[in-house]
XYZ file of C-alpha atoms in Angstrom:
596
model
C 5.594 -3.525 -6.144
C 8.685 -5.773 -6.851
C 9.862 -3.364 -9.690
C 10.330 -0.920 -6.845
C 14.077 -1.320 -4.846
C 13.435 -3.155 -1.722
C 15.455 -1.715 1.124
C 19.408 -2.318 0.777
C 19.295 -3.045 -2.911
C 20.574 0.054 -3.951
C 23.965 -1.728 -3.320
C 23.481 -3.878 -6.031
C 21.280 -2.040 -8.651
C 21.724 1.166 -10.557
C 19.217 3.774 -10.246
C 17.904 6.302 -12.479
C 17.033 9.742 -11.197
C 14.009 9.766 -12.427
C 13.408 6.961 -9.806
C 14.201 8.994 -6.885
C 11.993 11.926 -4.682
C 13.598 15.069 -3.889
C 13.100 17.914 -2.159
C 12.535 19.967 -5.333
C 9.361 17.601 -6.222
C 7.532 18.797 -3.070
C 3.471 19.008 -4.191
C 1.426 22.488 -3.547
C 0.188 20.502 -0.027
C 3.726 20.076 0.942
C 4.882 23.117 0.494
C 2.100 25.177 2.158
C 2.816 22.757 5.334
C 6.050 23.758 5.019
C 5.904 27.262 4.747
C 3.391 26.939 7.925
C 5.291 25.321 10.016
C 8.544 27.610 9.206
C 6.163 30.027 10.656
C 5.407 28.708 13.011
C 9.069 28.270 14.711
C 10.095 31.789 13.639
C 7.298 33.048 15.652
C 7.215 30.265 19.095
C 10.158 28.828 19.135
C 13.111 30.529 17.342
C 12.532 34.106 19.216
C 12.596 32.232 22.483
C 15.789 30.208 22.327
C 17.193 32.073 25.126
C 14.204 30.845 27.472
C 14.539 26.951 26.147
C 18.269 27.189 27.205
C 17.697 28.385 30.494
C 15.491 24.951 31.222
C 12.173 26.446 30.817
C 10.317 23.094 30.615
C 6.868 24.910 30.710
C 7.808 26.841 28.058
C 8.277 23.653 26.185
C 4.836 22.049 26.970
C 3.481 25.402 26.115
C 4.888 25.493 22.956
C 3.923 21.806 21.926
C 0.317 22.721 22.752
C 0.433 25.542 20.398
C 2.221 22.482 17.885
C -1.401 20.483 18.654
C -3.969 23.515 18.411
C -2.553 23.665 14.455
C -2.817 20.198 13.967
C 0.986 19.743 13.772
C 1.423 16.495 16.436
C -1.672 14.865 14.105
C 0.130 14.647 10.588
C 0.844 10.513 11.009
C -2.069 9.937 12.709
C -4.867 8.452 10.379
C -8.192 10.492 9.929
C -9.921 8.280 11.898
C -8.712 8.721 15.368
C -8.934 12.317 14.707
C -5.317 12.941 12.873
C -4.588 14.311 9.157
C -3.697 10.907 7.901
C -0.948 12.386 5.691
C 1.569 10.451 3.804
C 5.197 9.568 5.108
C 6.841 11.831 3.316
C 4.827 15.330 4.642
C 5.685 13.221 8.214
C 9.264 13.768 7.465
C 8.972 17.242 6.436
C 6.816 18.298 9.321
C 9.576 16.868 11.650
C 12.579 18.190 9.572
C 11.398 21.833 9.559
C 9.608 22.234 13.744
C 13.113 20.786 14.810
C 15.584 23.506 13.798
C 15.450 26.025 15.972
C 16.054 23.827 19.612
C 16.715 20.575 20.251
C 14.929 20.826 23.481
C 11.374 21.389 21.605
C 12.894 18.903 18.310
C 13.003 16.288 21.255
C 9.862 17.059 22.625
C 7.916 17.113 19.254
C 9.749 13.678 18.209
C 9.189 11.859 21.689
C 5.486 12.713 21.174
C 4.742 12.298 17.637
C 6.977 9.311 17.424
C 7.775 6.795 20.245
C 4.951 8.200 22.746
C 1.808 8.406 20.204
C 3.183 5.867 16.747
C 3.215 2.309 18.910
C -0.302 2.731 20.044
C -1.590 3.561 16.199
C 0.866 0.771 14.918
C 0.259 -2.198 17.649
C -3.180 -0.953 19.329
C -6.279 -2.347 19.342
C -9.343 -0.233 17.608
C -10.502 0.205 21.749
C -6.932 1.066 22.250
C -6.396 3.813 19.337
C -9.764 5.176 20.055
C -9.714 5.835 23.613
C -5.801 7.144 23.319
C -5.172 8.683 20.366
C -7.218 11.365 19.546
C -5.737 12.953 22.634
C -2.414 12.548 22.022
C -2.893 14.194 18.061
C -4.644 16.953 19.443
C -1.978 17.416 21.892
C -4.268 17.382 24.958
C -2.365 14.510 26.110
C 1.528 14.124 25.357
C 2.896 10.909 25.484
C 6.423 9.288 26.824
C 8.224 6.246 25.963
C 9.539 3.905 28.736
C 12.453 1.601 27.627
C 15.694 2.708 28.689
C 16.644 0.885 31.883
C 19.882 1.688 33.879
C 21.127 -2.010 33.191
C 19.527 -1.670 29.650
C 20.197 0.326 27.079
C 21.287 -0.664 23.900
C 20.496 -3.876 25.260
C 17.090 -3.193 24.995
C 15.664 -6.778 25.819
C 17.717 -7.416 29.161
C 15.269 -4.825 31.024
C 14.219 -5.939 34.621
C 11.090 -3.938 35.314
C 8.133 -6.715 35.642
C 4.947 -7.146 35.184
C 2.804 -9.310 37.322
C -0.377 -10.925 36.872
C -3.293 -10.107 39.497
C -4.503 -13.048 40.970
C -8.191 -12.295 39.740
C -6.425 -11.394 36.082
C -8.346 -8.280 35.314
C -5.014 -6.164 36.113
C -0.815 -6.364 35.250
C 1.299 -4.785 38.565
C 4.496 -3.450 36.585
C 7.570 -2.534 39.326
C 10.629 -1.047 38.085
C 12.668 2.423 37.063
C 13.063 4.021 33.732
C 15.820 6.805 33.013
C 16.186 9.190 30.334
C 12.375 9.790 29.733
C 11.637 12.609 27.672
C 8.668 14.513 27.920
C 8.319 12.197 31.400
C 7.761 15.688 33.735
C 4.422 16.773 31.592
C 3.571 13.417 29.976
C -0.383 12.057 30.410
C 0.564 8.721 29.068
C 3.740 6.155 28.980
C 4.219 3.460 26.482
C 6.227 0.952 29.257
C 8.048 -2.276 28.427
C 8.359 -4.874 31.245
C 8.980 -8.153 31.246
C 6.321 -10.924 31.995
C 7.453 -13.840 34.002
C 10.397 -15.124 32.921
C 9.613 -14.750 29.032
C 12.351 -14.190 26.534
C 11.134 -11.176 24.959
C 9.703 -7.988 27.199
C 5.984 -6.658 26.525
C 4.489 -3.647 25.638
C 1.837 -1.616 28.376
C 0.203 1.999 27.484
C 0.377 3.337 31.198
C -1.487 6.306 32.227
C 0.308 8.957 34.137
C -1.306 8.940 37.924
C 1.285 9.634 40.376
C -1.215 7.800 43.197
C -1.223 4.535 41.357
C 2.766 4.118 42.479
C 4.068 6.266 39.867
C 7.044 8.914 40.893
C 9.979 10.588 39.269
C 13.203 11.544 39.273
C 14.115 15.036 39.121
C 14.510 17.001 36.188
C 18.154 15.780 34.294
C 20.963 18.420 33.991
C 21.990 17.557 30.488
C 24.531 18.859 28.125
C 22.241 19.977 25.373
C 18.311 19.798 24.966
C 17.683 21.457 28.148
C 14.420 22.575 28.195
C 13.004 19.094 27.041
C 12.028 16.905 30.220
C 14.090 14.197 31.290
C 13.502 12.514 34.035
C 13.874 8.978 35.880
C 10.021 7.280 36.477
C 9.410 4.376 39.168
C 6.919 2.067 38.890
C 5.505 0.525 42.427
C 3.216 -2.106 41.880
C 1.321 0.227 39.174
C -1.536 -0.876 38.072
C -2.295 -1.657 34.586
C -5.321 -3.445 33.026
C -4.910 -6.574 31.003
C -6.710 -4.505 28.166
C -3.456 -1.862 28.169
C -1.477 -4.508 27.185
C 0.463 -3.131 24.252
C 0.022 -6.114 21.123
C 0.856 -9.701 22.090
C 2.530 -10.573 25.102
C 6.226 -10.854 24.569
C 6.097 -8.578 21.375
C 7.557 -5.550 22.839
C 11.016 -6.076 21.578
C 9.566 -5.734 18.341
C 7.455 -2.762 18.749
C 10.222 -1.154 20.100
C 12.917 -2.211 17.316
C 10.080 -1.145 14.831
C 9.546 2.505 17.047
C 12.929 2.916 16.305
C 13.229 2.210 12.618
C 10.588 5.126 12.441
C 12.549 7.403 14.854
C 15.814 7.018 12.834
C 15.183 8.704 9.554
C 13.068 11.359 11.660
C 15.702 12.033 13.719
C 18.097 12.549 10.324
C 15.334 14.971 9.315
C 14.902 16.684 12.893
C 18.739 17.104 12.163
C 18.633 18.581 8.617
C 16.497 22.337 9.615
C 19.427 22.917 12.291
C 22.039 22.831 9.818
C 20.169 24.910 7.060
C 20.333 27.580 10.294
C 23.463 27.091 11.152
C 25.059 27.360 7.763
C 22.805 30.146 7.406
C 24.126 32.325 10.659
C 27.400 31.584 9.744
C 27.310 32.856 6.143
C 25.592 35.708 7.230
C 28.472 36.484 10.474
C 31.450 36.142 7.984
C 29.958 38.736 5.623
C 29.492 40.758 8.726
C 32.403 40.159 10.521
C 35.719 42.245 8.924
C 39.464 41.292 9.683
C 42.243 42.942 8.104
C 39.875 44.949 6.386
C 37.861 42.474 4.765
C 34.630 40.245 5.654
C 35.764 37.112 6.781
C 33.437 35.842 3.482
C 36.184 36.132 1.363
C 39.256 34.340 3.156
C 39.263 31.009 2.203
C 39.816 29.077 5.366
C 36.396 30.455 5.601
C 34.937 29.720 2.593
C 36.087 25.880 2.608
C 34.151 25.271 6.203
C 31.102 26.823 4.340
C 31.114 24.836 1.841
C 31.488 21.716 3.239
C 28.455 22.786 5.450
C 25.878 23.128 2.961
C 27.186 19.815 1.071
C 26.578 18.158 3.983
C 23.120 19.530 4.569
C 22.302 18.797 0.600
C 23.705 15.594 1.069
C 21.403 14.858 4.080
C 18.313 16.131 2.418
C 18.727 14.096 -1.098
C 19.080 11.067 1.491
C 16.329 11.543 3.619
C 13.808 12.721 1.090
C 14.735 9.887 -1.063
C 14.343 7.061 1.598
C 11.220 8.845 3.052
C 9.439 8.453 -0.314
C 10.435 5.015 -1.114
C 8.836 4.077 1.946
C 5.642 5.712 1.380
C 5.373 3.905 -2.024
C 6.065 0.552 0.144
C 2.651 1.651 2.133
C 0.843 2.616 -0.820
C 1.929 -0.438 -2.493
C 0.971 -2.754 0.299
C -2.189 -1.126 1.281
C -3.196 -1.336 -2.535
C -2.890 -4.751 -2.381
C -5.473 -4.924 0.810
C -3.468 -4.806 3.738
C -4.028 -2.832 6.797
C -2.557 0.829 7.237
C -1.393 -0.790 10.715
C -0.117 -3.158 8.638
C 1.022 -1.394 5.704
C 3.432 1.108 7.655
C 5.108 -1.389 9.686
C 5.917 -3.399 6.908
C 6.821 -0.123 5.033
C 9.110 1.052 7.343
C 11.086 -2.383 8.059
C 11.904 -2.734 4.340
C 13.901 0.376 4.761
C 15.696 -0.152 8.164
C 18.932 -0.713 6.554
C 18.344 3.199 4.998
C 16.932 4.690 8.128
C 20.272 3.381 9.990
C 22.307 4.795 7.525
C 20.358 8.018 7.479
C 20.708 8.625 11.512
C 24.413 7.578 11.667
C 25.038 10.266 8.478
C 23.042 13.459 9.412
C 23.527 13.216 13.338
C 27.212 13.328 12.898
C 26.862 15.735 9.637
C 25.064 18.405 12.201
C 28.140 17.563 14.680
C 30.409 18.560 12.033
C 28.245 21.539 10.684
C 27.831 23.339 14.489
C 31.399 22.262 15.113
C 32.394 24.621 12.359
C 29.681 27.134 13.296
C 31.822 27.915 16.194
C 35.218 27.936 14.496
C 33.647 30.947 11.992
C 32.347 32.905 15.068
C 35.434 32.666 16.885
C 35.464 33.319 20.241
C 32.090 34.708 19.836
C 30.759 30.947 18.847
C 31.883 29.940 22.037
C 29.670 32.460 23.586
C 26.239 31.965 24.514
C 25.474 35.221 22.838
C 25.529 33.978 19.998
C 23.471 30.593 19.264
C 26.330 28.361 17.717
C 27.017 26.775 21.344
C 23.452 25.499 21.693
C 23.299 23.883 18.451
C 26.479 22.271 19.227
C 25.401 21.017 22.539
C 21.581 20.253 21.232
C 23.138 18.213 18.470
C 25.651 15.900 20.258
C 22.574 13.799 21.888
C 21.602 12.798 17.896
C 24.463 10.751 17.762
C 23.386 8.616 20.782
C 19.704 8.307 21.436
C 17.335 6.063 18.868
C 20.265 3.903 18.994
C 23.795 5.000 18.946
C 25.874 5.575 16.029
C 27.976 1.947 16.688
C 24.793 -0.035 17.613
C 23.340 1.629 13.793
C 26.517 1.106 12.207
C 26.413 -2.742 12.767
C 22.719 -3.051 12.010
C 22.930 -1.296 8.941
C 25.649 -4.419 7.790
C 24.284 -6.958 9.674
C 20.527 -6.021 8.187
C 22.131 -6.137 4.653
C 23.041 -9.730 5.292
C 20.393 -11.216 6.507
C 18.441 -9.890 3.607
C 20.844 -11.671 1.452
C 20.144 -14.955 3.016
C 16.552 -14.493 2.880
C 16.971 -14.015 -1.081
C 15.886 -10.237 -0.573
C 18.936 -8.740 -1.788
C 20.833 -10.654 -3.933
C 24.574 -10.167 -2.681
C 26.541 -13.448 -3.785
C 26.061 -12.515 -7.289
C 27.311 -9.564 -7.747
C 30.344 -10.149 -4.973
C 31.629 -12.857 -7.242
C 31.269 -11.108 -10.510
C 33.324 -8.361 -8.343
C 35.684 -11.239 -7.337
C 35.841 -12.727 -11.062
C 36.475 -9.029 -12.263
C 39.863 -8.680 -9.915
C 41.395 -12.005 -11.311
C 40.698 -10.229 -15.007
C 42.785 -7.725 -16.773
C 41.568 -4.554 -16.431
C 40.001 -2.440 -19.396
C 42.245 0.283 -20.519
C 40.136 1.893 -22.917
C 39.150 5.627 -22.657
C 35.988 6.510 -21.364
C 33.349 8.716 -22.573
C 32.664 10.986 -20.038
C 30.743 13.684 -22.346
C 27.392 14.006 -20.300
C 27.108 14.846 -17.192
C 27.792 12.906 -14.036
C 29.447 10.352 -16.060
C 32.506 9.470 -14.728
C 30.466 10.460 -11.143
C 28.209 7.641 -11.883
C 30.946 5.104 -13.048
C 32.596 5.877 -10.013
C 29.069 5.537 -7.245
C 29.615 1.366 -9.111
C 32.908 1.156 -9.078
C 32.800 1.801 -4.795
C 29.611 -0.540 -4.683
C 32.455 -2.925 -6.016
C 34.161 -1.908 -2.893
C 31.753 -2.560 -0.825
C 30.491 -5.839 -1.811
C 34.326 -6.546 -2.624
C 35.056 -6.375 1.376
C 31.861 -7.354 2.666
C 31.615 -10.688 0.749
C 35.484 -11.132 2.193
C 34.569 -10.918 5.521
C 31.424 -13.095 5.077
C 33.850 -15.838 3.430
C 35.804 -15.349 6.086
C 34.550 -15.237 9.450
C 30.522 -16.419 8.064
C 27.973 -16.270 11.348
C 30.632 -14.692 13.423
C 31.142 -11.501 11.981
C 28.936 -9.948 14.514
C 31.987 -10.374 16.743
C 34.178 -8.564 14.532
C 32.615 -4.955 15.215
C 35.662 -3.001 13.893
C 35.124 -4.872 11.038
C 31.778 -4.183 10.302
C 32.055 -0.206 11.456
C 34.307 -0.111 8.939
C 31.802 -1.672 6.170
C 29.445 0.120 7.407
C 31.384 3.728 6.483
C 31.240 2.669 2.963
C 27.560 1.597 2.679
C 26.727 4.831 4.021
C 29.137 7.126 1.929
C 27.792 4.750 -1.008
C 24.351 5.837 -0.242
C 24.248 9.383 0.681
C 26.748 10.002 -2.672
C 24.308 8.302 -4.721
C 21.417 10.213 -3.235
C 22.765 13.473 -3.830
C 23.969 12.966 -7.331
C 20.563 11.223 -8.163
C 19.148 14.593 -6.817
C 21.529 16.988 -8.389
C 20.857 15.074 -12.147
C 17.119 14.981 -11.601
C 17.338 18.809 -11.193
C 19.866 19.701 -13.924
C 17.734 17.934 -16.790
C 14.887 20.011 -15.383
C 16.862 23.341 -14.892
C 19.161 23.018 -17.139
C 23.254 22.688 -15.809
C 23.903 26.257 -15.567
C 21.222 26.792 -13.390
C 22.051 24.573 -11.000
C 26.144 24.729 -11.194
C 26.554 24.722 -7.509
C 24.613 21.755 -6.826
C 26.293 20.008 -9.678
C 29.445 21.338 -7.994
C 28.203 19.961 -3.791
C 27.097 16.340 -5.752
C 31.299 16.191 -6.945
C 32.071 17.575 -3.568
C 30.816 15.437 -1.478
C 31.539 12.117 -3.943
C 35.243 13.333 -3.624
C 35.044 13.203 0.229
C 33.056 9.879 -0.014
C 35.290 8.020 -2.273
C 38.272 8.934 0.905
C 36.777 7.213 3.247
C 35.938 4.370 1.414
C 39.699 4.396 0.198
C 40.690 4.466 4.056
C 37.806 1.906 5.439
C 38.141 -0.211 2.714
C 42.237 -0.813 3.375
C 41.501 -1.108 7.039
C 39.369 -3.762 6.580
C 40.931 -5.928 3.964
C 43.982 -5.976 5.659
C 42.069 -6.714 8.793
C 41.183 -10.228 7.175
C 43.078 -11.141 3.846
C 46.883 -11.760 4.128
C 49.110 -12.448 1.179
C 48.575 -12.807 -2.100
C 44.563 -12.667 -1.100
C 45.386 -9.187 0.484
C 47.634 -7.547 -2.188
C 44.914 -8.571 -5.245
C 42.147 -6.867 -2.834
C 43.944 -3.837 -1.812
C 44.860 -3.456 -5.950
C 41.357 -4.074 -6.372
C 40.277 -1.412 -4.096
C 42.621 0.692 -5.874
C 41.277 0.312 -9.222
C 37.584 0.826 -7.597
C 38.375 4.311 -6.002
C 40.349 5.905 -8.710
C 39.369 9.042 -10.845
C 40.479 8.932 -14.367
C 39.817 13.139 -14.290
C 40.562 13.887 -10.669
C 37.740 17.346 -9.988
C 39.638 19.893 -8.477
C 37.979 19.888 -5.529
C 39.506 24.155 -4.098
C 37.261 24.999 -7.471
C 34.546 23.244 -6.688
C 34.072 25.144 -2.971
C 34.417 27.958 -4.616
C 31.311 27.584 -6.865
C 29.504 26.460 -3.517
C 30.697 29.096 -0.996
C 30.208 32.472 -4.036
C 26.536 31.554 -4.256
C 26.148 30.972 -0.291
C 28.007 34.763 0.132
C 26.267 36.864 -2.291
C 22.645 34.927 -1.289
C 23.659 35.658 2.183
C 21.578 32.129 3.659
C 21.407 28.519 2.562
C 19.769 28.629 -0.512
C 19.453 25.204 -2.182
């Protein structure tokens, strides 16, 4: 298992193609699920996307019982508590494909599958999992997640709803108010956090829904986007609970919850990654419809830059996600080879890649921000319309970018995460910064390179911004040691070139693995999004890396960096990146869909 790259250390260590899962190597399994539950949307929920934005909430718990009579809420859940017990990756493709059509059912699905039925099958007892979640796979019970507090949100641990021993001890009475509860108006069953006394950390309670045991609600939230999913406040009046609901240890639901969320952050990238395949999709399909000045829209190229830059970013997204989502069911494997617990097993799993599933929610939410965004801007007024279904994936996508942790909470962790691993020995970081820090006092090499085979000078150039990185990340650390948490700026701005680092990688990894399969000409315009989207990522590492050197260096410290960063984001053939689109956007127009 230590041959395998533990979370983070992609930062540090090259990796060959061969070494990564795409979605090209999907098995005979995973692509039947696939094509099912494609299906399965085109028929429920994409027809009936009018009805979802006009707040039908019953349509929505319809529609997720029609997800549970095909077994579709039961792919995580292990055989034995009457799930499919499939592997992390078919997890992540089940959730990528049943969340493109609406956010409002996307929501649902992941509120269920995830937060409301995952901490029970991860932190329950056997009595627990048993009794609970059978129900909840079959989808004859949906579940809800209880955290969010209106004093607490990303400040998850500063919650004030308590729990209170009976005096006899058989029962906990939990008194307090949740907001922003999906699935809360049809839920059976809510995981709640409360705090204990006056412990540190808050605690975990699976809470059945019984409106006469002091449980009421809010009404129904008028939201932006995701309208027909159910959000609503709940109250807790001296509800209660039986010491055997207790969720885990007492005091361990800060970590349930923190690991709930590692989970929920690389599904939500994937519940992001369907939606944009659609989008780009519609709007290739409207600008060959749509003529001006005699000619479809298609073939202006205002036009055809926005549509390329849409499917990049959707390629991008799914050589990331796919990539992370199969390291980390090699992690399980790997650990439950070695004789520990599924439970077990998957947590572990899961927390080795937290520093990927933070950079995979801060990339795709704001990738399917960018992608609807420019949905619009081809339709014209008609995007603007709600004729036309651009406006609701706008709307339905803007929540990505805040709930399982908002972009700036996700930004920091996905830093702060890579440091702590490097003082735990996990990822070794000091090593490689001061080779990088050796290598900027040295001359530089002015030899020409051989950039013959493919993805050469691509691949020299995915190291030379990992130089970049650890370049201003072991500057800061120098500088400002246990206090760079305070310098958030700072660390946003590190965190920009981690993630550009990783999702460039990911989709050149991707893009190789399939030309030495296909051969290059087959595969010209993914060879052609892979440059692409390097080209964009090597900018804003160029612009985050200035901001932050200068943010902490002065003088002659400063001017050696910024030459440094320099040397580390410059091309020695510079792609012409107008051609490039063009490769992209001809095959997107004459296939009339995303097609990659």
């Amino acid at each position: 298992m230590e041959d395998k790259t533990r979370g983070g250390q992609f930062i540090v260590k090259e990796t060959k193609c061969e070494d990564v899962f795409t979605p090209e190597d999907f098995n005979e399994e995973q692509l039947m699920m696939r094509d099912s539950v494609k299906e399965f949307v085109d028929k429920e929920v994409w027809p009936n996307k009018d009805r979802f934005e006009k707040k039908e909430y019953a349509l929505t718990e319809e529609t997720m019982k029609k997800a549970g009579d095909l077994g579709f809420l039961s792919v995580a859940v292990p055989e034995a508590y009457g799930g499919m017990g499939m592997g992390f990756v078919n997890t992540v493709l089940v959730c990528d494909y049943i969340s493109g059509a609406t956010g409002s059912f996307s929501t649902a699905f992941g509120a269920h599958t995830g937060i409301g039925t995952m901490p029970i099958t991860l932190y329950g007892t056997e009595e627990q999992k048993q009794k609970y979640v059978p129900k909840l796979a079959s989808g004859e019970w949906f579940g809800a997640y209880c955290l969010t507090e209106p004093g607490a949100g990303s400040d998850a641990n500063s919650g004030k709803t308590k729990a209170v021993l009976s005096d006899d001890g058989t029962h906990y009475k939990i008194t307090g108010g949740k907001m922003w509860i999906s699935n809360a108006g049809f839920c059976s069953l809510f995981i709640v956090f409360a705090r204990i006394e006056n412990d540190k950390n808050i605690t975990g309670f699976i809470v059945e829904n019984d409106p006469s045991n002091g449980i009421s609600m809010g009404e129904e939230e008028h939201k932006l986007g995701i309208r027909a999913s159910s959000t609503r406040q709940v109250f807790f009046a001296e509800t209660k609970v039986p010491v055997e609901n207790m969720l885990s240890e007492r005091g361990n639901g800060f970590k349930i919850a923190m690991n709930a969320l590692n989970v929920g952050r690389i599904k939500l990238a994937a519940a992001c990654l369907d939606a944009q395949r659609r989008v780009t999709t519609n709007a290739t399909k409207y600008a060959n419809e749509r003529v001006q000045f005699n000619t479809p829209i298609s073939q202006f190229g205002a036009i055809r830059l926005k549509l390329a830059e849409m499917a990049t970013s959707c390629y991008a997204g799914e050589s990331a996600t796919y990539r992370a989502a199969k390291d980390i069911e090699d992690r399980i494997l790997a650990r439950e080879a070695e004789g520990t617990s599924h439970q077990e097993a998957e947590l572990k799993g899961v927390e080795e890649y937290a520093i990927e599933c933070s950079i995979l929610k801060v990339a795709v939410s704001e990738d399917i921000q960018n992608c609807a965004d420019e949905g619009i801007q081809i339709f014209g007024g008609m995007g603007f319309s709600e004729d036309t279904p651009m406006e609701s994936a706008w709307r339905d996508a803007r929540i990505a970018r805040i709930y399982e942790g908002t972009n700036e909470i996700n930004r920091m962790l996905s830093v702060g995460m890579l440091i702590k691993k490097a003082f735990k020995g996990h990822v070794d970081l000091l090593g490689p910064a001061t080779k990088v820090q050796e290598e900027l006092m040295g001359i530089p090499s002015f030899d020409t390179p051989d950039y013959s085979e493919l993805f050469a000078e691509e691949k020299e150039m995915i190291g030379k911004l990992k130089k970049a990185f650890l370049m201003v990340a072991g500057g800061a650390v120098q500088k400002y040691g246990p206090d760079l948490d305070a310098h958030q700026q700072l660390l946003m701005a590190a965190a920009d070139i981690l993630i550009e680092i990783y999702m460039a990688e990911s989709t050149l990894l991707r893009t190789e693995k399939l030309a030495k399969k296909e051969g290059q000409e087959k595969v010209k315009e993914q060879i052609a999004m892979a440059k692409l989207y390097l080209y964009k990522a090597v900018d804003v590492v160029t612009q985050k890396g200035k901001e932050s050197v200068i943010s902490f260096a002065e003088g002659d410290e400063q001017r050696m960096m910024l030459m440094g960063l320099r040397r580390f984001t410059k091309y020695t053939n510079m792609p012409n990146i107008i051609e490039i689109r063009e490769i992209i956007t001809t095959k997107l127009v004459s296939e009339n869909q995303y097609c990659f």
